[in-house]
Coordinates of C-alpha atoms in Angstrom, one line a residue:
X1 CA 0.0 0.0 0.0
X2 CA 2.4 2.5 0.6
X3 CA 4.7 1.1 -2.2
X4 CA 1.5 2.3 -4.7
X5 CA 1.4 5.5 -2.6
X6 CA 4.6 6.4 -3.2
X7 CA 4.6 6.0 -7.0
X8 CA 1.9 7.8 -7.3
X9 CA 3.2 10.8 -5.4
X10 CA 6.7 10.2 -7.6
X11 CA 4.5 10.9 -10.7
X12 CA 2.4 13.6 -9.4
X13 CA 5.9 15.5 -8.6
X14 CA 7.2 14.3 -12.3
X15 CA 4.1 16.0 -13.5
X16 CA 4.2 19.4 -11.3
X17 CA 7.8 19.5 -12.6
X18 CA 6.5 19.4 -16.1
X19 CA 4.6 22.2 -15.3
X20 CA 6.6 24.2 -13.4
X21 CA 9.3 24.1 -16.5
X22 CA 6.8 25.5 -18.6
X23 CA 6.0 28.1 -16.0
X24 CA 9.4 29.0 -16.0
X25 CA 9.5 29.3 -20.3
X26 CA 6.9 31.9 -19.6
X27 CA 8.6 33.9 -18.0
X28 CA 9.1 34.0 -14.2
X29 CA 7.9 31.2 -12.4
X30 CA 8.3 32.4 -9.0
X31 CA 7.0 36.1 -9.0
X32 CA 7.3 38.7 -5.5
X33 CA 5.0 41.7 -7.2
X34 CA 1.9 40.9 -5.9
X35 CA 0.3 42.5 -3.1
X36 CA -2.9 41.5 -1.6
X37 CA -5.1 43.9 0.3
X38 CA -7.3 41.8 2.4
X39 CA -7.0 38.6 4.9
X40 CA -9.9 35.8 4.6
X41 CA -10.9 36.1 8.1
X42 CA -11.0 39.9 8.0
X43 CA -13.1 39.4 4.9
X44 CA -15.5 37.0 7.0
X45 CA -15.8 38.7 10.1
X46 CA -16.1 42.3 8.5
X47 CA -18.8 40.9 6.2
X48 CA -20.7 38.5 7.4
X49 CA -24.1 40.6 7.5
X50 CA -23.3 41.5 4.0
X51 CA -26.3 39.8 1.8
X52 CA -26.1 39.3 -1.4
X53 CA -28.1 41.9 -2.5
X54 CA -25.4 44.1 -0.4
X55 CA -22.6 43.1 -1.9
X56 CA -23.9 43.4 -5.7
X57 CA -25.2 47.0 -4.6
X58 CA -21.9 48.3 -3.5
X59 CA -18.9 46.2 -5.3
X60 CA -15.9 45.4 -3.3
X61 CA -12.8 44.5 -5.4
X62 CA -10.3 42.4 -3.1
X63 CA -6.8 41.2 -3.7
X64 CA -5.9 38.4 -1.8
X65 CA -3.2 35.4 -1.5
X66 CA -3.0 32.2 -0.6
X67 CA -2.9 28.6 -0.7
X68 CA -5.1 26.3 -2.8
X69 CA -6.3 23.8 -0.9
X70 CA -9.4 22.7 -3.3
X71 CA -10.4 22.8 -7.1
X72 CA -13.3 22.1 -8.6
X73 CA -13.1 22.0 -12.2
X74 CA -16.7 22.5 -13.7
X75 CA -16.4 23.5 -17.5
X76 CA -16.6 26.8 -18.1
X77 CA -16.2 27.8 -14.6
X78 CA -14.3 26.8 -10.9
X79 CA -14.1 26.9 -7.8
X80 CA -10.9 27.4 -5.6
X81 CA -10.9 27.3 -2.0
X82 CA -7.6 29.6 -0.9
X83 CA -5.8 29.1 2.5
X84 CA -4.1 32.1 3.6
X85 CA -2.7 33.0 7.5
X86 CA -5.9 33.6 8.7
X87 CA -8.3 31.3 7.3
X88 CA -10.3 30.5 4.4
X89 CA -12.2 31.9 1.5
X90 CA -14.0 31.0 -1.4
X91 CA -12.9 31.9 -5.4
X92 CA -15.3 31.7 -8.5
X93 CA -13.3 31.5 -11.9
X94 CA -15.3 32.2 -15.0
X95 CA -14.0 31.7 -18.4
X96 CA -15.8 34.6 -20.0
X97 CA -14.4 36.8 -17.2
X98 CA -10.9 35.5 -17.0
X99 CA -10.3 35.0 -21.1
X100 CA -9.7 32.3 -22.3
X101 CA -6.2 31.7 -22.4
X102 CA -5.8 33.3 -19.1
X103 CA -8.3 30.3 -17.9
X104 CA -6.7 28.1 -19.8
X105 CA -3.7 28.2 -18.1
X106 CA -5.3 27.9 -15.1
X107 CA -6.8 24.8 -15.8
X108 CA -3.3 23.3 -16.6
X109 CA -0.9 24.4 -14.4
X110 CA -2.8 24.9 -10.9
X111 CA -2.9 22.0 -8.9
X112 CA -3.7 22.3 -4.9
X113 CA -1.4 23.0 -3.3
X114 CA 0.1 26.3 -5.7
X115 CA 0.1 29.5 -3.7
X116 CA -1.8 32.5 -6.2
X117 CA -2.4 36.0 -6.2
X118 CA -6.3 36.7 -7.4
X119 CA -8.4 39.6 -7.6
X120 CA -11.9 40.6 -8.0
X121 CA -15.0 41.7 -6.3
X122 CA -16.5 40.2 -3.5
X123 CA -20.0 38.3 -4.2
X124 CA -22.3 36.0 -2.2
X125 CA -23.0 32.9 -3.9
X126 CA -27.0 31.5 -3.8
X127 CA -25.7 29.0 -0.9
X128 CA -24.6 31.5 0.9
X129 CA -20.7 31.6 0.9
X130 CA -18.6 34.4 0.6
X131 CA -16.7 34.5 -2.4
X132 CA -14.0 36.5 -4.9
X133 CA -15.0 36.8 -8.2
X134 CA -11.6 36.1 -10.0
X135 CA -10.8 39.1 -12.4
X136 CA -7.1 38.0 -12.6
X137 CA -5.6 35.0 -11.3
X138 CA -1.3 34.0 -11.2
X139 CA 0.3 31.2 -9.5
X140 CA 2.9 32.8 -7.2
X141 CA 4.4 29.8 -6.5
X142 CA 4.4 26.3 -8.0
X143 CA 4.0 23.3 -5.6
X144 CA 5.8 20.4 -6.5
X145 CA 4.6 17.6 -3.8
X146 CA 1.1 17.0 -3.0
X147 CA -0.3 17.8 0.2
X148 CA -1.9 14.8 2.8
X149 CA -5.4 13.7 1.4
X150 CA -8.2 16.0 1.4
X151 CA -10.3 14.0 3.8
X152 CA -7.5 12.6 6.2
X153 CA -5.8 15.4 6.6
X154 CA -2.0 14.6 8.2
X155 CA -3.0 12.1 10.8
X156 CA 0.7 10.4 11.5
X157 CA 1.3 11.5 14.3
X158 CA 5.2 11.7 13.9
X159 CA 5.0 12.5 10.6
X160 CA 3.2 15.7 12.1
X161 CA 6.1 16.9 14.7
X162 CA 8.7 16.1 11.6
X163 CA 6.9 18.0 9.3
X164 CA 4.9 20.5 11.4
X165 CA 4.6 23.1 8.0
X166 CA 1.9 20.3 6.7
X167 CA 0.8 19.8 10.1
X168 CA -0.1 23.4 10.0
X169 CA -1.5 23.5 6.7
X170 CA -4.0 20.7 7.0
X171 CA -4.9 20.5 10.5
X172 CA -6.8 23.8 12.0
X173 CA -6.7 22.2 16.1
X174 CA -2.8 22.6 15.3
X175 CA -2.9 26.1 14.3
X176 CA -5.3 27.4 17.2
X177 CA -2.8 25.7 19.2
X178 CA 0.2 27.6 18.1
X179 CA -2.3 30.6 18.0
X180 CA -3.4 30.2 21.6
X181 CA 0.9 29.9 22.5
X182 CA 1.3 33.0 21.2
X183 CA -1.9 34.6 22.6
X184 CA -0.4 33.0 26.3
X185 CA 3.3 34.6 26.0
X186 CA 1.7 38.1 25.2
X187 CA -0.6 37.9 28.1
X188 CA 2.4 37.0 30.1
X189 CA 4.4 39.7 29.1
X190 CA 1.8 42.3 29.5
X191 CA 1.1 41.0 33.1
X192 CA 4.0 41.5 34.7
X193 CA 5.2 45.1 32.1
X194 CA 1.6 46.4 33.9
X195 CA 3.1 45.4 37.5
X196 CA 5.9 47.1 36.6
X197 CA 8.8 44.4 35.9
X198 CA 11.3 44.9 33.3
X199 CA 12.4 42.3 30.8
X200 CA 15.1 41.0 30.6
X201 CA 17.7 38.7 28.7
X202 CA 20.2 36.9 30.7
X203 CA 23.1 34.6 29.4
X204 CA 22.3 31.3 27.4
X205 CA 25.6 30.3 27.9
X206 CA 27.2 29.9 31.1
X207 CA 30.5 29.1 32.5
X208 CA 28.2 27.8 35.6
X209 CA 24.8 25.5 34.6
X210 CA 22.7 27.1 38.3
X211 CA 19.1 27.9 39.1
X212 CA 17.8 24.0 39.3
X213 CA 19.1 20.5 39.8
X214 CA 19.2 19.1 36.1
X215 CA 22.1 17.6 34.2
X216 CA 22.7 20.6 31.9
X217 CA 24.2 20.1 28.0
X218 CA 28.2 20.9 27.2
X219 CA 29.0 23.0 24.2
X220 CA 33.1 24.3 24.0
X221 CA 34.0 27.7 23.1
X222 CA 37.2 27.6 20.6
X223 CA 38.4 31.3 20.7
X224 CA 38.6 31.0 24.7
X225 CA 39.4 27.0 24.6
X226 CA 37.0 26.3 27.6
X227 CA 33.6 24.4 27.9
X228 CA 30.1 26.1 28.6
X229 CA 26.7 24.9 29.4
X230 CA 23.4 25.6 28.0
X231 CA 21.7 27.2 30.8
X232 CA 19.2 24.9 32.9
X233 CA 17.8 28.4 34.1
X234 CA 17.9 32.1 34.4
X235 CA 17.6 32.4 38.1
X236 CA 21.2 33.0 39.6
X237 CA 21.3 35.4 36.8
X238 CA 18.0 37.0 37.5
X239 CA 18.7 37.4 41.0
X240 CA 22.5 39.1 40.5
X241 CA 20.4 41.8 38.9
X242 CA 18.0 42.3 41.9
X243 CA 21.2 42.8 44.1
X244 CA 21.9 45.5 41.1
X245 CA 19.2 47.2 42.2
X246 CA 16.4 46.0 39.5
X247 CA 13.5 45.0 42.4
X248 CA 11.0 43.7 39.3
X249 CA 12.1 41.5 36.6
X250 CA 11.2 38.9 34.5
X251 CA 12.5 36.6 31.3
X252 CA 10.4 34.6 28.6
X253 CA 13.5 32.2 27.1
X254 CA 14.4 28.9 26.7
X255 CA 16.2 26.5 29.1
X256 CA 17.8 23.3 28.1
X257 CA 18.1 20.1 30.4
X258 CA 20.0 16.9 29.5
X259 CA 17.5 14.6 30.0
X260 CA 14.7 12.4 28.9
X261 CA 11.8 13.1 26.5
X262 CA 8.2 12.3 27.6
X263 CA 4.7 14.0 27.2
X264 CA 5.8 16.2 29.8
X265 CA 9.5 16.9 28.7
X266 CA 11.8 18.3 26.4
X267 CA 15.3 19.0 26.7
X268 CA 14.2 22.4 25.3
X269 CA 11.6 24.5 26.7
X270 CA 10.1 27.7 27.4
X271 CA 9.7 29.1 31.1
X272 CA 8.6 32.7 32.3
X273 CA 11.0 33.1 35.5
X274 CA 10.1 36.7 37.7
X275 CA 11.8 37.9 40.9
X276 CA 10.0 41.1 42.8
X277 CA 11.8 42.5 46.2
X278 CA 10.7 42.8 49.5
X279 CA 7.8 39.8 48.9
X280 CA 7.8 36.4 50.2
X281 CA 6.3 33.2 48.8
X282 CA 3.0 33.8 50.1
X283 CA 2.7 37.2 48.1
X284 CA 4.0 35.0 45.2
X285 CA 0.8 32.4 45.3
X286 CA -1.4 35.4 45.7
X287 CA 0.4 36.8 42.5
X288 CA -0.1 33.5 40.5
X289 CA -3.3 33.1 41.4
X290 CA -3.8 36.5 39.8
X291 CA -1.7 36.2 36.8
X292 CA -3.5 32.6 36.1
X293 CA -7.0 34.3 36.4
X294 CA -5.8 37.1 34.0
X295 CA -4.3 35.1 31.6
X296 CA -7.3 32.4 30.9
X297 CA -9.5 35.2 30.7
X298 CA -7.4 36.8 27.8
X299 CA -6.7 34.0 26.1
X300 CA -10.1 31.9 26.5
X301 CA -12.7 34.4 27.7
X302 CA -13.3 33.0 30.9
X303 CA -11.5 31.7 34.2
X304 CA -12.7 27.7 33.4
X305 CA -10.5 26.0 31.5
X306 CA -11.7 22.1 30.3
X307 CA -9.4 20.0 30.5
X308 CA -9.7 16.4 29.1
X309 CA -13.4 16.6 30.0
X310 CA -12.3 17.9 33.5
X311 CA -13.2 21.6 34.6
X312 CA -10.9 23.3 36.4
X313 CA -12.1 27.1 37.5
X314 CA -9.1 29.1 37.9
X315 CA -11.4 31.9 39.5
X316 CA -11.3 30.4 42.9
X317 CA -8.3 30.6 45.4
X318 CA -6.1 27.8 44.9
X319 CA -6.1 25.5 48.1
X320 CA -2.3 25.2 49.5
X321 CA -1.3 21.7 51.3
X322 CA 2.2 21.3 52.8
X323 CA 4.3 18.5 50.8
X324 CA 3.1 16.2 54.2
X325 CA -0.4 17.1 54.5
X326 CA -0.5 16.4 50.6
X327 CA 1.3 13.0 50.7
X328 CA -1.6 11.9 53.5
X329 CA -4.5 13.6 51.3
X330 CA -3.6 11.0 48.6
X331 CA -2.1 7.9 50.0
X332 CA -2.9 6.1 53.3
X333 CA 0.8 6.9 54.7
X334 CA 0.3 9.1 57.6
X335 CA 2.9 11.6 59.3
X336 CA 4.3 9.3 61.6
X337 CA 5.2 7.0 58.4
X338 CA 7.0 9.7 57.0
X339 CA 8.6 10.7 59.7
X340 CA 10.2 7.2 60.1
X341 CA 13.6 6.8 58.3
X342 CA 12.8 3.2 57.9
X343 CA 9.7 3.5 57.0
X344 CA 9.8 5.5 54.2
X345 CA 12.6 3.6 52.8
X346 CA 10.1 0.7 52.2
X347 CA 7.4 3.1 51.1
X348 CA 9.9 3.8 48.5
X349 CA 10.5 0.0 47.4
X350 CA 7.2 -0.4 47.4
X351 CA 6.9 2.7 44.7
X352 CA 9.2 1.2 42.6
X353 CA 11.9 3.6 43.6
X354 CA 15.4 2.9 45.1
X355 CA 16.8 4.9 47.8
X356 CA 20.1 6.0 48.1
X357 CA 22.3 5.7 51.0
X358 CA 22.6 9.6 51.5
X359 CA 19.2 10.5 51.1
X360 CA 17.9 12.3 54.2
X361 CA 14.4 12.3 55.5
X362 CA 13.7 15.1 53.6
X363 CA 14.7 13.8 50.3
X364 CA 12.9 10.4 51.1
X365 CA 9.5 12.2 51.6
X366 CA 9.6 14.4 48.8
X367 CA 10.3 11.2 46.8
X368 CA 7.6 9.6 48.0
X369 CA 5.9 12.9 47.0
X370 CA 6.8 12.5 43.5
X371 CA 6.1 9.2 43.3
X372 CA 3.1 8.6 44.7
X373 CA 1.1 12.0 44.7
X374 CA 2.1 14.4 42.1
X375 CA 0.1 12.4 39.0
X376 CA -3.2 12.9 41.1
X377 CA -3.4 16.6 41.5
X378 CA -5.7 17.5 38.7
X379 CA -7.7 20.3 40.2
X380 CA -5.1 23.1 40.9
X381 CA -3.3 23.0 44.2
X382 CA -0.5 24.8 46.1
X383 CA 2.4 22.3 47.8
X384 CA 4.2 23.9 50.0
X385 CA 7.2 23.3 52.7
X386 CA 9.7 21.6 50.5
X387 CA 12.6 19.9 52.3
X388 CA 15.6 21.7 52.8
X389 CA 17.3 19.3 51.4
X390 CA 15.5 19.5 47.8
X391 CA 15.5 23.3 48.0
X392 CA 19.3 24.7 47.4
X393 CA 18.4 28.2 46.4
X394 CA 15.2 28.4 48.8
X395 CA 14.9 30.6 52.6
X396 CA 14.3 28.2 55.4
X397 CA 11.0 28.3 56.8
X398 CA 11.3 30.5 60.3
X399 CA 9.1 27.7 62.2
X400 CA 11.0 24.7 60.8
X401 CA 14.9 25.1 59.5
X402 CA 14.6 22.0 57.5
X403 CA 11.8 23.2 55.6
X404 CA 11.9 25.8 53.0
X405 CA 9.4 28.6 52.1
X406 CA 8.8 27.5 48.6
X407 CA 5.5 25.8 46.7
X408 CA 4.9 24.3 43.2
X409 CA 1.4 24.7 41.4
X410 CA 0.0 21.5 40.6
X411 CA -2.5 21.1 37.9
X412 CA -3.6 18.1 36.0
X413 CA -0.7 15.6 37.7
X414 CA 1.7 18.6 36.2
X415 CA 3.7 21.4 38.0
X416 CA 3.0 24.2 36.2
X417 CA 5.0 26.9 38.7
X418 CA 7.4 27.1 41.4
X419 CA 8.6 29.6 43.8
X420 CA 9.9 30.5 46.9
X421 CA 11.3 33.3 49.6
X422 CA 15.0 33.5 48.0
X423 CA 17.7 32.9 50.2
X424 CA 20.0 35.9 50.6
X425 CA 21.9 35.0 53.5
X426 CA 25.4 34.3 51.7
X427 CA 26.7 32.1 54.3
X428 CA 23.5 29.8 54.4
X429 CA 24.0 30.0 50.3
X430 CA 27.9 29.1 50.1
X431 CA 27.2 26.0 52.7
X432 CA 24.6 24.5 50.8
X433 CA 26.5 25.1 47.4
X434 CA 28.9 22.8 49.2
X435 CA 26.8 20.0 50.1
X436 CA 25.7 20.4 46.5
X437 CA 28.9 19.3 45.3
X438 CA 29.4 16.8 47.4
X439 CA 26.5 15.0 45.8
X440 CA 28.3 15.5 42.4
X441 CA 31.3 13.8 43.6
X442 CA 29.3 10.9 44.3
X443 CA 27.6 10.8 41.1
X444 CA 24.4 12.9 41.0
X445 CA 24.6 14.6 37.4
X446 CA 21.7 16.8 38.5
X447 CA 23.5 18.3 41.6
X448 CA 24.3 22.0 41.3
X449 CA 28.0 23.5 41.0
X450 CA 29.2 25.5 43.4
X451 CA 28.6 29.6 42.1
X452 CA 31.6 31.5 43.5
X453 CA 30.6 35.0 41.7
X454 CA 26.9 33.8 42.7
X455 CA 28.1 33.8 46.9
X456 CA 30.0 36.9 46.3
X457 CA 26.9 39.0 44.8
X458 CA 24.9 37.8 48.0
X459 CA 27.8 39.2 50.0
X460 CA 27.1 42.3 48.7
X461 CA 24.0 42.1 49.9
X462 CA 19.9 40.8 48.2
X463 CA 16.8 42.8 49.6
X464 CA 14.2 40.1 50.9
X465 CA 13.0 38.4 47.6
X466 CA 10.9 36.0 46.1
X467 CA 10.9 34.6 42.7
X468 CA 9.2 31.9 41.1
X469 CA 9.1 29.9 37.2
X470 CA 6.3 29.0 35.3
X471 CA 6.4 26.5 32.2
X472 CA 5.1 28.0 29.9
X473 CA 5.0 24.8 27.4
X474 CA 2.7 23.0 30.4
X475 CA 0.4 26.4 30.5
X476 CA -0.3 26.4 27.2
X477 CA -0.9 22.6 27.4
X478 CA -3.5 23.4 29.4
X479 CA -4.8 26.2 27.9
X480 CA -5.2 24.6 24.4
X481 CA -6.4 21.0 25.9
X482 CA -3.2 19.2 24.8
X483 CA -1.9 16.0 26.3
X484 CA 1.5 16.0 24.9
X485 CA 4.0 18.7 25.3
X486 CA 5.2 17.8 22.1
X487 CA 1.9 19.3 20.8
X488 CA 2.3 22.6 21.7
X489 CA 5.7 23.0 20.8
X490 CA 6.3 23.8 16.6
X491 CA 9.1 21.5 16.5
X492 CA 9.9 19.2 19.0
X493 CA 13.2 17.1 19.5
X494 CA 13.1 13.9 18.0
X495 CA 15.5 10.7 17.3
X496 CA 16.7 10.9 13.7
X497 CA 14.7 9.1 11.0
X498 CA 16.2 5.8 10.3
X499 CA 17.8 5.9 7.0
X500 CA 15.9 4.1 3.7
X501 CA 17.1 0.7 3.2

């Protein structure tokens, strides 16, 4: 079957070739003087009272541009329907109106999937459709492979992320996804530029991978003969500008962790990271809650956002459950369990997860968060009080020093955010940074480095901050109703094809 498919794409492309070398005996095949005037969905939206009677009374001639996407071939007259950035819209060719060698030419050498230039006046046709009467018609640019089958559209769902352009023509869910990502980042930005943050662009390169625990990637810089990483995040950047004196900022970027792909990651991926003076964590859910509320409300029109059939109402206050209170809400393990060094080393075997010698009691319970919690908070929730021990950049809690003031936003088995009260306190900082590489020496690959310029800035002294990092890929996931961050990202990492035996 796909043997037969394939020859009969090779001799639809042999054919287009045929025509596009007698295009190009013409004159110029590939022509960049034509200008349209008008967008389909402008056209629709700004007329879509217009009668027919309307339209004939006051004649509107149109240029527009496009894609062809289908012919009808009907004698002595067509029909085209023409794809452009927008949306769609119906053309009428006549032969009396076009000439006929202009028409003739048409008939030969546009196939679907040509992009053209046309003109003419707008008319409603008896059924009711919006449509350009073509005055003048040329193919801008010849298309040599046919596109995915009319009624199938581009199903393969690899074949989509390899070859999202086709993706994008045939599919209109994957456009209003890619539309509603765009939508999301401006909301984003215009957010936080209204609360007063500036923007900012911090290094992608660093001499130091800091800001989380991920195995970052290694790139080597010849001129200076030394190795870099691709940053794993913004944050120690971010924050060395808040000890600058900049008390609001933010960055929309990429980050890039070495590790594996799933429908929740990619090694690259987009995250909003802010940091605002003199506010703790508390002030920072408030804050999210806000900018969550704000954002659906742009973007959809309302606060509810459906999710897989679930309804999730973003205009309520987000409960908040410490990373304890939230392992007991979902398991039958009860504080004196995780408590219990022993204990939570077989709730760990029993998860399927190994624990490692140096793991404290901090790390063991956040483990057993992970492992046994985080996948059930669909509605969105607050966990707060992260171990000390998981927490390297975050302020201990005042009532418990081996707790952190820090939370990540839960929604739909996902964390979508997480923030904290910064530490600023450059001795707590440095100590910490050593412990951190003390776990790299015994093989953790996600452990941080130790930031010597980093320890220095805090010396200098950081106001009372708190900063936090949204995903943007997972907020736009859930925005658009997409279960794959693959789906909301235009061209997600992928092994190589296999080469043709």
């Amino acid at each position: 079957m796909s043997n037969d498919r394939s020859d009969h794409d090779g001799e639809i492309v042999r054919v287009r070739r045929e025509k596009l070398a007698a295009l190009r005996e013409a004159g110029n095949a590939f022509p960049n003087d034509f200008r349209p005037d008008a967008r389909a969905a402008d056209l629709q939206q700004r007329y879509a009272t217009a009668d027919k009677a309307m339209l004939a009374a006051q004649p509107l001639h149109v240029r527009v541009a496009g894609r062809v996407m289908l012919k009808r071939v009907m004698g002595k007259a067509s029909f085209l329907t023409l794809q452009d950035g927008s949306g769609r819209i119906q053309i009428y060719l006549r032969r009396d109106l076009l000439g006929e060698e202009e028409y003739d030419e048409f008939e030969s050498f546009c196939d679907i999937g040509d992009i053209v230039g046309v003109e003419g006046p707008l008319f409603r046709t008896n059924k009711g459709e919006l449509t350009v009467e073509a005055e003048a018609l040329r193919i801008l640019t010849k298309s040599l492979r046919p596109l995915p089958e009319k009624f199938h559209g581009l199903t393969d769902q690899e074949a989509r992320y390899r070859q999202r352009y086709l993706d994008l023509l045939m599919n209109e869910d994957t456009r209003r996804v890619f539309r509603i990502r765009s939508e999301v980042v401006q909301a984003l930005r215009e957010f936080f530029v209204a609360r007063g943050f500036v923007e900012v662009e911090t290094p992608m390169m660093q001499v130091i991978p800091g800001g989380a625990m991920a195995r970052p990637f290694v790139t080597h810089h010849n001129a200076l003969d030394m190795d870099l990483y691709l940053r794993v995040a913004p944050e120690l950047y971010l924050k060395r500008l808040v000890v600058g004196g900049f008390d609001r900022v933010f960055e929309i970027n990429r980050n890039f962790r070495n590790e594996g792909l799933s429908t929740k990651h990619n090694p690259e991926f987009t995250m909003l990271e802010f940091y605002e003076a003199y506010r703790d964590f508390h002030d920072l859910m408030d804050l999210t809650e806000e900018m969550l509320r704000t954002v659906a409300t742009k973007v959809l029109g309302t606060t509810t956002v459906v999710y897989q059939g679930e309804t999730l109402d973003f205009g309520k206050p987000i409960p908040r459950l410490t990373v304890i209170e939230a392992i007991e809400a979902h398991t039958p393990h009860k504080r004196d369990d995780l408590t219990d060094a022993t204990r939570l080393r077989e709730i760990l075997r029993t998860a399927g997860v190994t624990p490692m010698n140096d793991w404290g009691m901090g790390r063991m319970q956040f483990e057993v968060f992970e492992a046994l919690v985080e996948d059930r908070l669909v509605h969105p929730v607050f966990v707060t009080e992260h171990p000390a021990e998981v927490s390297p950049l975050a302020r201990r809690s005042e009532h418990d020093p081996e707790v952190t003031d820090r939370f990540e936003l839960f929604v739909t088995g996902r964390e979508i955010a997480n923030g904290f009260s910064e530490l600023n306190d450059p001795e707590d900082q440095a100590e910490r940074f050593r412990r951190q590489m003390e776990r790299k020496d015994l093989g953790d690959h996600e452990a941080m480095h130790y930031d010597h310029d980093y320890v220095t800035a805090l010396e200098y002294g950081m106001p009372p901050t708190a900063g936090e990092g949204v995903g943007v890929d997972r907020l736009v996931m859930l925005l658009s109703d997409t279960t794959s961050i693959r789906d909301v990202l235009l061209f997600p990492h992928l092994k190589p094809r296999e080469p043709r035996a």
